[in-house]
mmCIF file of C-alpha atoms in Angstrom:
data_model
loop_
_atom_site.group_PDB
_atom_site.id
_atom_site.type_symbol
_atom_site.label_atom_id
_atom_site.label_comp_id
_atom_site.label_asym_id
_atom_site.label_seq_id
_atom_site.Cartn_x
_atom_site.Cartn_y
_atom_site.Cartn_z
ATOM 1 C CA MET H 1158 7.667 -187.096 -119.883
ATOM 2 C CA SER H 1159 8.794 -183.750 -120.410
ATOM 3 C CA ARG H 1160 6.117 -182.384 -118.453
ATOM 4 C CA LEU H 1161 6.015 -184.601 -115.650
ATOM 5 C CA PHE H 1162 9.646 -184.202 -115.523
ATOM 6 C CA THR H 1163 9.373 -180.407 -115.598
ATOM 7 C CA SER H 1164 6.642 -180.512 -113.007
ATOM 8 C CA VAL H 1165 8.674 -182.662 -110.763
ATOM 9 C CA LEU H 1166 11.643 -180.089 -110.864
ATOM 10 C CA LEU H 1167 9.487 -177.380 -110.063
ATOM 11 C CA ILE H 1168 8.137 -178.781 -107.061
ATOM 12 C CA ILE H 1169 11.536 -179.803 -105.757
ATOM 13 C CA HIS H 1170 12.591 -176.044 -106.416
ATOM 14 C CA SER H 1171 9.666 -174.897 -104.503
ATOM 15 C CA SER H 1172 10.229 -177.313 -101.666
ATOM 16 C CA LEU H 1173 13.647 -176.198 -101.445
ATOM 17 C CA CYS H 1174 13.115 -172.559 -101.303
ATOM 18 C CA LEU H 1175 10.496 -173.084 -98.867
ATOM 19 C CA ALA H 1176 12.814 -175.030 -96.511
ATOM 20 C CA GLN H 1177 15.502 -172.311 -97.367
ATOM 21 C CA SER H 1178 12.892 -169.421 -96.157
ATOM 22 C CA ASN H 1179 12.094 -171.216 -92.943
ATOM 23 C CA GLU H 1180 15.613 -171.717 -91.786
ATOM 24 C CA ARG H 1181 16.245 -167.902 -92.452
ATOM 25 C CA THR H 1182 13.312 -167.452 -90.148
ATOM 26 C CA VAL H 1183 13.417 -167.371 -86.530
ATOM 27 C CA THR H 1184 10.412 -167.828 -84.472
ATOM 28 C CA PHE H 1185 9.937 -166.199 -81.312
ATOM 29 C CA VAL H 1186 6.948 -166.719 -78.268
ATOM 30 C CA VAL H 1187 6.781 -163.627 -75.798
ATOM 31 C CA GLY H 1188 4.140 -162.353 -73.216
ATOM 32 C CA ASP H 1189 3.220 -158.762 -72.918
ATOM 33 C CA TRP H 1190 5.716 -156.739 -71.041
ATOM 34 C CA GLU H 1191 5.462 -153.093 -71.770
ATOM 35 C CA PRO H 1192 7.889 -151.568 -73.284
ATOM 36 C CA TYR H 1193 10.105 -154.345 -73.979
ATOM 37 C CA THR H 1194 7.449 -156.901 -75.811
ATOM 38 C CA SER H 1195 3.892 -156.372 -76.462
ATOM 39 C CA SER H 1196 0.818 -157.566 -78.983
ATOM 40 C CA GLN H 1197 -0.377 -154.090 -79.041
ATOM 41 C CA ASN H 1198 0.582 -152.356 -82.515
ATOM 42 C CA ASN H 1199 2.452 -149.376 -80.608
ATOM 43 C CA PRO H 1200 5.770 -149.542 -81.749
ATOM 44 C CA GLU H 1201 7.250 -147.777 -78.279
ATOM 45 C CA TYR H 1202 6.032 -150.753 -76.619
ATOM 46 C CA LYS H 1203 8.552 -153.043 -78.508
ATOM 47 C CA MET H 1204 12.117 -152.425 -77.246
ATOM 48 C CA ALA H 1205 13.085 -155.792 -76.572
ATOM 49 C CA GLU H 1206 11.254 -157.100 -80.056
ATOM 50 C CA ASP H 1207 12.984 -154.312 -82.106
ATOM 51 C CA LEU H 1208 16.205 -155.241 -80.875
ATOM 52 C CA VAL H 1209 16.244 -158.813 -81.357
ATOM 53 C CA THR H 1210 14.527 -158.340 -84.865
ATOM 54 C CA ALA H 1211 16.914 -155.498 -86.264
ATOM 55 C CA ALA H 1212 19.968 -157.690 -84.975
ATOM 56 C CA TYR H 1213 18.944 -160.607 -86.835
ATOM 57 C CA ALA H 1214 18.292 -158.420 -89.928
ATOM 58 C CA THR H 1215 21.668 -157.870 -89.900
ATOM 59 C CA GLN H 1216 22.946 -161.156 -90.664
ATOM 60 C CA GLY H 1217 19.763 -161.693 -93.283
ATOM 61 C CA TYR H 1218 16.789 -163.365 -90.863
ATOM 62 C CA THR H 1219 13.814 -162.575 -90.475
ATOM 63 C CA VAL H 1220 12.014 -163.088 -87.084
ATOM 64 C CA ASP H 1221 8.525 -163.958 -86.400
ATOM 65 C CA ILE H 1222 7.207 -163.125 -83.169
ATOM 66 C CA LYS H 1223 3.922 -164.737 -81.461
ATOM 67 C CA TYR H 1224 1.919 -163.664 -78.409
ATOM 68 C CA HIS H 1225 0.834 -165.709 -75.451
ATOM 69 C CA PRO H 1226 0.885 -165.525 -71.533
ATOM 70 C CA TRP H 1227 4.337 -165.616 -70.133
ATOM 71 C CA SER H 1228 3.624 -169.276 -68.751
ATOM 72 C CA ARG H 1229 2.575 -170.442 -71.974
ATOM 73 C CA ALA H 1230 5.266 -168.821 -73.836
ATOM 74 C CA TYR H 1231 8.099 -170.191 -71.534
ATOM 75 C CA ARG H 1232 6.338 -173.962 -72.074
ATOM 76 C CA TYR H 1233 6.312 -173.473 -75.917
ATOM 77 C CA ALA H 1234 9.829 -172.465 -75.605
ATOM 78 C CA GLU H 1235 10.690 -175.328 -73.643
ATOM 79 C CA ILE H 1236 9.052 -177.976 -75.844
ATOM 80 C CA GLY H 1237 10.597 -176.597 -79.066
ATOM 81 C CA LYS H 1238 7.423 -175.298 -80.128
ATOM 82 C CA PHE H 1239 9.326 -172.006 -81.197
ATOM 83 C CA ASP H 1240 13.007 -171.174 -81.492
ATOM 84 C CA GLY H 1241 12.876 -169.227 -78.331
ATOM 85 C CA THR H 1242 11.495 -166.566 -76.056
ATOM 86 C CA PHE H 1243 12.663 -163.295 -74.308
ATOM 87 C CA PRO H 1244 13.695 -161.116 -72.407
ATOM 88 C CA TRP H 1245 14.480 -163.356 -69.478
ATOM 89 C CA PHE H 1246 17.096 -163.295 -66.334
ATOM 90 C CA LYS H 1247 19.452 -166.263 -66.070
ATOM 91 C CA ASN H 1248 19.296 -168.730 -63.642
ATOM 92 C CA LYS H 1249 20.305 -172.234 -62.599
ATOM 93 C CA GLN H 1250 16.839 -173.612 -63.436
ATOM 94 C CA ARG H 1251 16.514 -172.340 -66.834
ATOM 95 C CA THR H 1252 20.096 -173.024 -67.650
ATOM 96 C CA SER H 1253 19.211 -176.705 -67.534
ATOM 97 C CA ILE H 1254 16.508 -176.239 -69.740
ATOM 98 C CA PHE H 1255 17.530 -173.216 -72.031
ATOM 99 C CA GLU H 1256 20.318 -172.224 -74.340
ATOM 100 C CA PHE H 1257 21.160 -168.583 -73.366
ATOM 101 C CA SER H 1258 22.423 -165.873 -75.870
ATOM 102 C CA GLU H 1259 24.756 -163.608 -75.030
ATOM 103 C CA PRO H 1260 23.399 -160.305 -72.943
ATOM 104 C CA LEU H 1261 20.811 -158.225 -74.611
ATOM 105 C CA PHE H 1262 20.678 -155.431 -72.329
ATOM 106 C CA THR H 1263 21.269 -154.491 -68.657
ATOM 107 C CA GLN H 1264 17.653 -154.530 -66.702
ATOM 108 C CA LYS H 1265 17.984 -152.198 -63.736
ATOM 109 C CA VAL H 1266 15.332 -152.779 -61.150
ATOM 110 C CA VAL H 1267 14.686 -149.713 -58.624
ATOM 111 C CA PHE H 1268 12.338 -148.612 -56.169
ATOM 112 C CA PHE H 1269 9.250 -146.629 -57.328
ATOM 113 C CA TYR H 1270 7.587 -144.881 -54.230
ATOM 114 C CA HIS H 1271 5.187 -141.981 -52.941
ATOM 115 C CA SER H 1272 6.532 -138.968 -51.918
ATOM 116 C CA LYS H 1273 4.907 -138.769 -48.823
ATOM 117 C CA SER H 1274 6.565 -141.784 -47.366
ATOM 118 C CA TYR H 1275 10.084 -140.862 -47.117
ATOM 119 C CA PHE H 1276 11.632 -144.203 -48.119
ATOM 120 C CA ASP H 1277 15.006 -144.854 -48.420
ATOM 121 C CA TRP H 1278 17.132 -148.100 -48.205
ATOM 122 C CA GLN H 1279 20.455 -149.686 -47.868
ATOM 123 C CA ASN H 1280 19.766 -152.893 -46.626
ATOM 124 C CA MET H 1281 16.859 -155.545 -47.207
ATOM 125 C CA SER H 1282 16.229 -155.258 -43.595
ATOM 126 C CA ASP H 1283 15.560 -151.378 -44.130
ATOM 127 C CA LEU H 1284 12.171 -152.555 -46.426
ATOM 128 C CA ASN H 1285 10.408 -154.194 -43.386
ATOM 129 C CA ASN H 1286 9.794 -150.219 -42.228
ATOM 130 C CA PHE H 1287 7.749 -149.507 -45.136
ATOM 131 C CA ARG H 1288 4.744 -151.014 -47.132
ATOM 132 C CA ILE H 1289 6.543 -152.616 -50.104
ATOM 133 C CA GLY H 1290 4.309 -154.199 -53.127
ATOM 134 C CA ALA H 1291 5.558 -157.128 -55.066
ATOM 135 C CA THR H 1292 3.987 -159.021 -58.256
ATOM 136 C CA GLN H 1293 3.859 -162.607 -57.925
ATOM 137 C CA ALA H 1294 6.418 -164.966 -59.579
ATOM 138 C CA TYR H 1295 8.587 -162.157 -60.435
ATOM 139 C CA GLU H 1296 12.366 -162.503 -59.693
ATOM 140 C CA VAL H 1297 12.727 -159.016 -57.609
ATOM 141 C CA THR H 1298 9.546 -161.098 -55.599
ATOM 142 C CA ARG H 1299 11.534 -163.755 -55.157
ATOM 143 C CA LEU H 1300 14.761 -162.270 -54.167
ATOM 144 C CA MET H 1301 12.926 -160.006 -51.204
ATOM 145 C CA ALA H 1302 10.644 -162.783 -49.845
ATOM 146 C CA SER H 1303 14.145 -164.722 -49.482
ATOM 147 C CA ASN H 1304 15.555 -162.453 -47.297
ATOM 148 C CA GLY H 1305 12.647 -161.759 -45.100
ATOM 149 C CA VAL H 1306 11.043 -158.736 -46.465
ATOM 150 C CA LYS H 1307 7.324 -158.676 -45.646
ATOM 151 C CA LEU H 1308 5.502 -158.236 -48.762
ATOM 152 C CA GLU H 1309 1.794 -157.316 -50.253
ATOM 153 C CA ILE H 1310 1.757 -159.453 -53.133
ATOM 154 C CA ALA H 1311 -0.665 -158.844 -56.303
ATOM 155 C CA ASN H 1312 -1.005 -160.676 -59.338
ATOM 156 C CA GLU H 1313 0.389 -157.751 -61.646
ATOM 157 C CA ASP H 1314 2.208 -154.760 -61.895
ATOM 158 C CA GLN H 1315 -0.884 -152.607 -62.528
ATOM 159 C CA SER H 1316 -2.426 -153.025 -59.405
ATOM 160 C CA ASN H 1317 1.028 -152.390 -57.452
ATOM 161 C CA PHE H 1318 1.228 -149.053 -59.196
ATOM 162 C CA ILE H 1319 -2.244 -147.819 -58.584
ATOM 163 C CA LYS H 1320 -1.869 -148.794 -55.000
ATOM 164 C CA LEU H 1321 1.113 -146.740 -54.761
ATOM 165 C CA ALA H 1322 -0.150 -143.779 -56.157
ATOM 166 C CA LYS H 1323 -2.952 -143.819 -54.077
ATOM 167 C CA HIS H 1324 -0.359 -144.556 -51.301
ATOM 168 C CA ARG H 1325 -1.959 -147.395 -50.283
ATOM 169 C CA LEU H 1326 1.632 -148.709 -50.382
ATOM 170 C CA ASP H 1327 5.100 -146.959 -49.753
ATOM 171 C CA ALA H 1328 7.356 -148.624 -52.578
ATOM 172 C CA TYR H 1329 7.292 -150.776 -55.381
ATOM 173 C CA PRO H 1330 10.338 -152.259 -57.353
ATOM 174 C CA ALA H 1331 9.999 -152.117 -61.320
ATOM 175 C CA ALA H 1332 12.613 -151.490 -64.162
ATOM 176 C CA ILE H 1333 13.024 -148.202 -64.560
ATOM 177 C CA GLU H 1334 11.609 -148.660 -68.160
ATOM 178 C CA ARG H 1335 8.655 -150.689 -67.107
ATOM 179 C CA GLY H 1336 7.948 -148.222 -64.216
ATOM 180 C CA TYR H 1337 7.937 -145.250 -66.538
ATOM 181 C CA TYR H 1338 5.655 -147.019 -68.957
ATOM 182 C CA MET H 1339 3.107 -148.391 -66.015
ATOM 183 C CA MET H 1340 2.870 -144.525 -64.986
ATOM 184 C CA GLY H 1341 2.697 -143.015 -68.212
ATOM 185 C CA THR H 1342 -0.635 -145.323 -68.771
ATOM 186 C CA LEU H 1343 -2.020 -145.859 -65.335
ATOM 187 C CA LEU H 1344 -1.613 -142.524 -63.632
ATOM 188 C CA THR H 1345 -2.537 -139.095 -63.877
ATOM 189 C CA ALA H 1346 -0.364 -135.894 -64.034
ATOM 190 C CA THR H 1347 -0.992 -135.189 -60.345
ATOM 191 C CA GLN H 1348 -0.468 -138.615 -59.239
ATOM 192 C CA ILE H 1349 2.714 -139.130 -61.450
ATOM 193 C CA GLY H 1350 4.082 -135.581 -59.861
ATOM 194 C CA GLN H 1351 3.836 -137.628 -56.366
ATOM 195 C CA ILE H 1352 6.069 -140.566 -57.365
ATOM 196 C CA ARG H 1353 9.813 -140.637 -56.676
ATOM 197 C CA VAL H 1354 12.838 -143.271 -57.950
ATOM 198 C CA HIS H 1355 15.309 -144.339 -55.640
ATOM 199 C CA PRO H 1356 18.552 -144.345 -57.072
ATOM 200 C CA LYS H 1357 20.048 -147.755 -55.357
ATOM 201 C CA ALA H 1358 18.927 -150.940 -57.517
ATOM 202 C CA ILE H 1359 17.675 -153.851 -55.827
ATOM 203 C CA ILE H 1360 18.424 -155.521 -59.053
ATOM 204 C CA GLU H 1361 21.131 -154.927 -61.768
ATOM 205 C CA LYS H 1362 21.214 -158.098 -64.184
ATOM 206 C CA ASP H 1363 21.472 -159.067 -67.960
ATOM 207 C CA MET H 1364 18.454 -160.400 -69.851
ATOM 208 C CA PHE H 1365 18.806 -162.711 -72.469
ATOM 209 C CA VAL H 1366 17.112 -164.788 -75.628
ATOM 210 C CA MET H 1367 16.580 -168.325 -73.922
ATOM 211 C CA PHE H 1368 16.579 -170.956 -77.169
ATOM 212 C CA SER H 1369 15.008 -174.424 -77.357
ATOM 213 C CA LYS H 1370 17.477 -177.250 -76.661
ATOM 214 C CA HIS H 1371 15.385 -179.313 -79.033
ATOM 215 C CA ASN H 1372 17.719 -178.300 -81.863
ATOM 216 C CA PRO H 1373 21.604 -177.983 -81.155
ATOM 217 C CA ASN H 1374 22.706 -177.020 -84.562
ATOM 218 C CA ARG H 1375 20.011 -174.764 -85.601
ATOM 219 C CA ASN H 1376 20.471 -173.090 -81.663
ATOM 220 C CA GLN H 1377 24.106 -172.639 -82.118
ATOM 221 C CA LYS H 1378 23.546 -170.774 -85.470
ATOM 222 C CA LEU H 1379 21.042 -168.463 -84.242
ATOM 223 C CA LYS H 1380 22.991 -167.648 -81.168
ATOM 224 C CA ARG H 1381 25.972 -166.851 -83.441
ATOM 225 C CA ALA H 1382 23.678 -164.619 -85.601
ATOM 226 C CA LEU H 1383 22.450 -162.754 -82.920
ATOM 227 C CA LYS H 1384 25.573 -162.078 -81.380
ATOM 228 C CA LEU H 1385 27.261 -160.629 -84.584
ATOM 229 C CA GLY H 1386 23.915 -158.757 -85.579
ATOM 230 C CA ILE H 1387 23.887 -156.918 -81.632
ATOM 231 C CA GLN H 1388 27.750 -156.090 -82.440
ATOM 232 C CA GLU H 1389 27.042 -154.503 -85.864
ATOM 233 C CA LEU H 1390 24.134 -152.435 -83.983
ATOM 234 C CA PHE H 1391 26.471 -151.204 -81.288
ATOM 235 C CA GLU H 1392 29.287 -150.460 -84.256
ATOM 236 C CA SER H 1393 26.457 -148.737 -86.284
ATOM 237 C CA GLY H 1394 25.433 -146.675 -82.982
ATOM 238 C CA GLU H 1395 21.412 -148.048 -83.381
ATOM 239 C CA TYR H 1396 21.732 -150.330 -80.318
ATOM 240 C CA GLN H 1397 21.783 -147.299 -78.328
ATOM 241 C CA LYS H 1398 18.942 -145.742 -80.592
ATOM 242 C CA ILE H 1399 16.638 -148.739 -79.767
ATOM 243 C CA ILE H 1400 17.110 -149.297 -76.117
ATOM 244 C CA SER H 1401 16.921 -145.497 -75.267
ATOM 245 C CA VAL H 1402 14.164 -144.908 -72.718
ATOM 246 C CA ASP H 1403 13.606 -141.582 -74.317
ATOM 247 C CA SER H 1404 13.031 -142.591 -77.393
ATOM 248 C CA GLN H 1405 10.827 -145.620 -76.596
ATOM 249 C CA ILE H 1406 8.549 -144.193 -73.764
ATOM 250 C CA SER H 1407 6.605 -141.302 -73.410
ATOM 251 C CA LEU H 1408 7.901 -139.666 -70.227
ATOM 252 C CA PRO H 1409 5.536 -137.236 -68.241
ATOM 253 C CA GLU H 1410 6.245 -133.544 -69.197
ATOM 254 C CA LYS H 1411 7.628 -133.087 -65.360
ATOM 255 C CA PRO H 1412 10.479 -136.202 -64.914
ATOM 256 C CA VAL H 1413 9.967 -138.000 -62.024
ATOM 257 C CA GLN H 1414 12.355 -136.949 -59.363
ATOM 258 C CA GLN H 1415 15.205 -139.429 -58.567
ATOM 259 C CA VAL H 1416 16.404 -138.561 -55.036
ATOM 260 C CA GLN H 1417 20.288 -138.230 -55.027
ATOM 261 C CA ARG H 1418 21.944 -139.456 -51.871
#
């Protein structure tokens, strides 16, 4: 009887420990969007992952990240298979489905353009004077299309940067960090030297963690822990180190020129 009682206690203790461990593990699902998220092992490609993981670590949580195509990641987070997904822009449709964190960082989307294009723009109508590339389902693609901009749409960033390097496009909008990453991995040094970055942003918006609404009490705890964690990273100076472009991305030896106007 004593042995049986001891065995039962051990089982209960193990179950409690497992439950506590699961409670302190945050599960996320993301896609590949280097240098923010990546299924590759290269730490330079995981800026957003590093930020979220470090923030939760300050609050005693561990983070478990799984990788799927973005459409599937969105769906898995929506149905509550994971605690959430990141990084995403906030819009009306998403706020009706997900609980949003405090901002992780600000995303600045600018035009990368070929030096032979003499590209410039101030208003959306100016863009119709150029061959503008776009990627299917991107926020910036929807923005330009809704403003009547004629677009050459591809399924991925890679195709657009290759076309830009060959001057088959005049310009292509991308997040600054994403653009540098794509050039560094796809283009030759000569091609990189022909690319310019326009200083005017077409989008400058915050990006967030989207939490599943299936467990409201847990969501609120995770939101608060992330907020407190990011505050600690700010105060310690670690936040800026994590999101620094120079520390995360291998830039070309000769920096891409930003034209000042």
